[in-house]
Amino acid sequence: MARVKFVFRLLVLAGVAMFLHYVLPQHDVVKVTSTEVIRTDLGSFNRIFFASGDSGSATPDTRDLRLINTQKQNTYLLGFIQRDTSRVMVYRNEDTGWIWPPYFKFNSADVQAEAANLARGDAWVVVTHYGWRNRWLSIYPNAVGLRVVDSPDVTIIPWFNIAFFVFLLIAVVFLRAMWRQLWERAVDPVIDAATHHIDAAQADLAERRGRWFGRK
């Protein structure tokens, strides 16, 4: 039973970690090489990895998808340490609107125009995005912002993610303390009272049995 609980908790923790890794902002240092618009069919499975259509437009399963093609600087240790190598990376460029995840992005057309302008030069750019790139599922991370930097050696500190995890830690500690107080004030007295009644009933039953066997 203990192993089952451990595996269940591990699966829940892994699911939460994957969810946060998908929705929290990430930063890549890239060179924009080109932009394009492709006609794509959204399947029943990969549909969940795409945002809705542009704000004010319909959201059919087949639609035009804006893509930003780049040459990405490789990193390791969760992106904190850069490497000398690079690889291609493709980002989609979609509005998130007012829905999940709450990036409130409404300017995908402007981002596409900015990316097309950057593709004409040789500048290094920090792409802020969320999501994953998977070739088998044909899914792309969604670029939510572009920022020109002087060199690929720029140090990016994920202030939002740091603040989010600090807030999450404080919230977990606070909720745990509230739960323990609620348990001590509301649940423990009920359990103690129930235990007392059970003990009293067992003692009364034992006394009656003793009297009955004593009469025999």
CSV table of C-alpha atoms in Angstrom, one decimal:
chain,number,residue,atom,x,y,z
A,1,MET,CA,0.0,0.0,0.0
A,2,ALA,CA,2.9,2.4,0.8
A,3,ARG,CA,4.3,1.7,-2.6
A,4,VAL,CA,1.0,2.5,-4.3
A,5,LYS,CA,0.8,5.8,-2.4
A,6,PHE,CA,4.4,6.6,-3.4
A,7,VAL,CA,3.8,5.9,-7.1
A,8,PHE,CA,0.5,7.9,-7.0
A,9,ARG,CA,2.2,10.9,-5.4
A,10,LEU,CA,5.1,10.7,-7.9
A,11,LEU,CA,2.7,10.6,-10.8
A,12,VAL,CA,0.8,13.6,-9.5
A,13,LEU,CA,4.1,15.5,-8.9
A,14,ALA,CA,5.3,14.6,-12.4
A,15,GLY,CA,2.0,15.8,-13.9
A,16,VAL,CA,2.1,19.1,-12.1
A,17,ALA,CA,5.8,19.6,-13.1
A,18,MET,CA,4.9,19.0,-16.8
A,19,PHE,CA,1.9,21.3,-16.6
A,20,LEU,CA,4.0,24.1,-15.2
A,21,HIS,CA,6.8,23.5,-17.7
A,22,TYR,CA,4.3,23.9,-20.5
A,23,VAL,CA,2.5,27.0,-19.3
A,24,LEU,CA,5.3,29.1,-17.6
A,25,PRO,CA,7.3,31.5,-19.8
A,26,GLN,CA,10.6,30.4,-21.2
A,27,HIS,CA,13.3,32.4,-23.0
A,28,ASP,CA,15.5,31.3,-25.9
A,29,VAL,CA,18.3,33.2,-27.6
A,30,VAL,CA,17.8,32.9,-31.4
A,31,LYS,CA,18.4,34.4,-34.8
A,32,VAL,CA,15.2,34.7,-36.8
A,33,THR,CA,15.8,33.2,-40.3
A,34,SER,CA,12.4,33.5,-41.9
A,35,THR,CA,8.7,33.6,-41.3
A,36,GLU,CA,5.9,31.8,-43.0
A,37,VAL,CA,2.2,31.0,-42.9
A,38,ILE,CA,1.1,27.4,-43.5
A,39,ARG,CA,-2.3,25.8,-43.8
A,40,THR,CA,-2.6,23.2,-41.0
A,41,ASP,CA,-5.1,20.6,-40.0
A,42,LEU,CA,-5.6,20.3,-36.2
A,43,GLY,CA,-6.2,16.7,-35.1
A,44,SER,CA,-8.3,15.6,-32.2
A,45,PHE,CA,-5.2,15.0,-30.1
A,46,ASN,CA,-2.8,17.9,-30.9
A,47,ARG,CA,-5.7,20.4,-30.9
A,48,ILE,CA,-5.2,21.0,-27.2
A,49,PHE,CA,-1.7,22.2,-27.8
A,50,PHE,CA,-2.9,25.1,-30.0
A,51,ALA,CA,-4.5,28.4,-28.9
A,52,SER,CA,-7.7,29.6,-30.5
A,53,GLY,CA,-7.7,31.6,-33.7
A,54,ASP,CA,-6.9,35.3,-33.8
A,55,SER,CA,-9.2,37.4,-31.5
A,56,GLY,CA,-12.4,38.1,-33.3
A,57,SER,CA,-12.0,35.2,-35.7
A,58,ALA,CA,-13.6,31.7,-35.9
A,59,THR,CA,-11.6,28.7,-34.7
A,60,PRO,CA,-12.0,25.9,-37.3
A,61,ASP,CA,-9.9,22.7,-37.2
A,62,THR,CA,-8.2,23.8,-40.4
A,63,ARG,CA,-6.7,27.2,-40.5
A,64,ASP,CA,-3.6,29.3,-41.3
A,65,LEU,CA,-0.8,29.1,-38.8
A,66,ARG,CA,1.9,31.7,-38.5
A,67,LEU,CA,5.4,30.3,-37.9
A,68,ILE,CA,8.7,31.9,-37.0
A,69,ASN,CA,11.7,29.9,-38.1
A,70,THR,CA,14.9,30.5,-36.1
A,71,GLN,CA,18.4,29.3,-35.3
A,72,LYS,CA,18.4,28.7,-31.6
A,73,GLN,CA,21.4,28.9,-29.3
A,74,ASN,CA,21.7,25.6,-27.4
A,75,THR,CA,21.6,25.6,-23.6
A,76,TYR,CA,21.6,23.1,-20.7
A,77,LEU,CA,20.7,23.1,-17.0
A,78,LEU,CA,17.2,24.4,-17.8
A,79,GLY,CA,18.5,27.1,-20.1
A,80,PHE,CA,20.8,28.8,-17.6
A,81,ILE,CA,24.1,27.8,-19.3
A,82,GLN,CA,24.7,28.4,-23.0
A,83,ARG,CA,26.6,26.2,-25.4
A,84,ASP,CA,28.6,27.0,-28.5
A,85,THR,CA,26.3,24.9,-30.7
A,86,SER,CA,22.9,25.8,-32.2
A,87,ARG,CA,19.9,24.1,-33.8
A,88,VAL,CA,16.8,25.1,-35.7
A,89,MET,CA,13.7,25.9,-33.7
A,90,VAL,CA,10.2,26.7,-35.1
A,91,TYR,CA,7.7,28.8,-33.1
A,92,ARG,CA,4.1,29.3,-33.7
A,93,ASN,CA,2.6,32.8,-33.4
A,94,GLU,CA,-1.0,32.7,-32.1
A,95,ASP,CA,-3.2,35.0,-30.0
A,96,THR,CA,-4.1,33.6,-26.6
A,97,GLY,CA,-6.8,36.2,-26.0
A,98,TRP,CA,-8.6,35.9,-22.7
A,99,ILE,CA,-8.4,32.1,-22.4
A,100,TRP,CA,-5.8,29.8,-21.0
A,101,PRO,CA,-2.9,30.2,-20.6
A,102,PRO,CA,-3.4,33.8,-19.4
A,103,TYR,CA,-0.8,35.7,-21.5
A,104,PHE,CA,-3.5,38.0,-22.9
A,105,LYS,CA,-1.8,38.1,-26.3
A,106,PHE,CA,-3.7,39.9,-29.0
A,107,ASN,CA,-0.8,41.1,-31.2
A,108,SER,CA,0.2,38.1,-33.2
A,109,ALA,CA,0.1,40.0,-36.5
A,110,ASP,CA,2.5,42.7,-35.0
A,111,VAL,CA,4.8,39.9,-33.7
A,112,GLN,CA,4.9,38.3,-37.1
A,113,ALA,CA,5.7,41.6,-38.8
A,114,GLU,CA,8.5,42.2,-36.2
A,115,ALA,CA,9.9,38.7,-36.8
A,116,ALA,CA,9.8,39.3,-40.6
A,117,ASN,CA,11.8,42.5,-40.1
A,118,LEU,CA,14.3,40.8,-37.9
A,119,ALA,CA,14.8,38.0,-40.4
A,120,ARG,CA,16.3,40.6,-42.8
A,121,GLY,CA,19.2,41.3,-40.4
A,122,ASP,CA,21.6,39.4,-38.3
A,123,ALA,CA,20.5,40.4,-34.8
A,124,TRP,CA,20.2,38.1,-31.8
A,125,VAL,CA,16.8,38.0,-30.3
A,126,VAL,CA,15.3,36.7,-27.1
A,127,VAL,CA,12.1,34.9,-27.8
A,128,THR,CA,9.7,34.6,-24.8
A,129,HIS,CA,7.4,31.6,-25.3
A,130,TYR,CA,5.5,28.8,-23.7
A,131,GLY,CA,4.8,25.3,-24.8
A,132,TRP,CA,6.7,22.5,-26.3
A,133,ARG,CA,8.2,21.5,-29.7
A,134,ASN,CA,7.3,18.0,-30.8
A,135,ARG,CA,7.9,16.9,-34.4
A,136,TRP,CA,5.8,13.7,-34.1
A,137,LEU,CA,2.7,15.6,-32.9
A,138,SER,CA,3.4,18.7,-35.1
A,139,ILE,CA,3.2,21.1,-32.1
A,140,TYR,CA,5.2,24.2,-31.6
A,141,PRO,CA,5.9,26.6,-28.7
A,142,ASN,CA,3.9,29.8,-28.9
A,143,ALA,CA,6.1,33.0,-29.2
A,144,VAL,CA,4.6,35.7,-27.0
A,145,GLY,CA,7.4,38.3,-27.3
A,146,LEU,CA,10.6,39.3,-29.2
A,147,ARG,CA,13.4,41.4,-27.8
A,148,VAL,CA,16.7,42.3,-29.6
A,149,VAL,CA,19.9,41.7,-27.6
A,150,ASP,CA,23.5,42.7,-28.3
A,151,SER,CA,25.0,39.1,-28.3
A,152,PRO,CA,24.0,35.5,-27.7
A,153,ASP,CA,25.9,35.6,-24.4
A,154,VAL,CA,23.1,37.6,-22.7
A,155,THR,CA,22.2,36.4,-19.2
A,156,ILE,CA,18.4,35.9,-18.8
A,157,ILE,CA,17.0,35.8,-15.3
A,158,PRO,CA,13.5,34.4,-15.3
A,159,TRP,CA,12.1,36.8,-12.7
A,160,PHE,CA,8.5,35.8,-13.3
A,161,ASN,CA,9.2,32.1,-12.7
A,162,ILE,CA,11.2,32.9,-9.6
A,163,ALA,CA,8.4,35.1,-8.2
A,164,PHE,CA,5.8,32.4,-9.1
A,165,PHE,CA,7.6,29.6,-7.3
A,166,VAL,CA,8.2,31.8,-4.3
A,167,PHE,CA,4.5,32.6,-4.2
A,168,LEU,CA,3.6,28.9,-4.8
A,169,LEU,CA,5.9,27.8,-1.9
A,170,ILE,CA,4.4,30.5,0.5
A,171,ALA,CA,0.9,29.4,-0.6
A,172,VAL,CA,1.6,25.7,0.0
A,173,VAL,CA,3.0,26.5,3.5
A,174,PHE,CA,0.1,28.7,4.3
A,175,LEU,CA,-2.5,26.2,3.1
A,176,ARG,CA,-0.8,23.4,5.0
A,177,ALA,CA,-0.9,25.4,8.2
A,178,MET,CA,-4.5,26.3,7.7
A,179,TRP,CA,-5.3,22.6,7.0
A,180,ARG,CA,-3.5,21.5,10.2
A,181,GLN,CA,-5.4,24.1,12.2
A,182,LEU,CA,-8.7,23.0,10.7
A,183,TRP,CA,-7.9,19.4,11.4
A,184,GLU,CA,-6.9,20.1,15.0
A,185,ARG,CA,-10.0,22.2,15.7
A,186,ALA,CA,-12.7,20.4,13.7
A,187,VAL,CA,-11.6,16.9,12.9
A,188,ASP,CA,-9.5,15.8,16.0
A,189,PRO,CA,-12.4,16.6,18.5
A,190,VAL,CA,-14.8,14.5,16.4
A,191,ILE,CA,-12.3,11.6,16.2
A,192,ASP,CA,-11.6,11.9,20.0
A,193,ALA,CA,-15.3,11.9,20.8
A,194,ALA,CA,-16.0,9.0,18.5
A,195,THR,CA,-13.1,7.1,20.0
A,196,HIS,CA,-14.4,7.8,23.5
A,197,HIS,CA,-17.9,6.5,22.6
A,198,ILE,CA,-16.4,3.4,21.1
A,199,ASP,CA,-14.3,2.7,24.2
A,200,ALA,CA,-17.3,3.3,26.4
A,201,ALA,CA,-19.5,1.0,24.3
A,202,GLN,CA,-16.8,-1.7,24.3
A,203,ALA,CA,-16.3,-1.4,28.1
A,204,ASP,CA,-20.1,-1.6,28.7
A,205,LEU,CA,-20.3,-4.7,26.4
A,206,ALA,CA,-17.4,-6.4,28.2
A,207,GLU,CA,-19.1,-5.7,31.5
A,208,ARG,CA,-22.4,-7.2,30.4
A,209,ARG,CA,-20.6,-10.3,29.0
A,210,GLY,CA,-18.8,-10.7,32.3
A,211,ARG,CA,-22.1,-10.5,34.2
A,212,TRP,CA,-23.7,-13.0,31.8
A,213,PHE,CA,-20.9,-15.5,32.1
A,214,GLY,CA,-20.7,-15.0,35.8
A,215,ARG,CA,-24.4,-15.9,36.2
A,216,LYS,CA,-23.7,-19.1,34.3
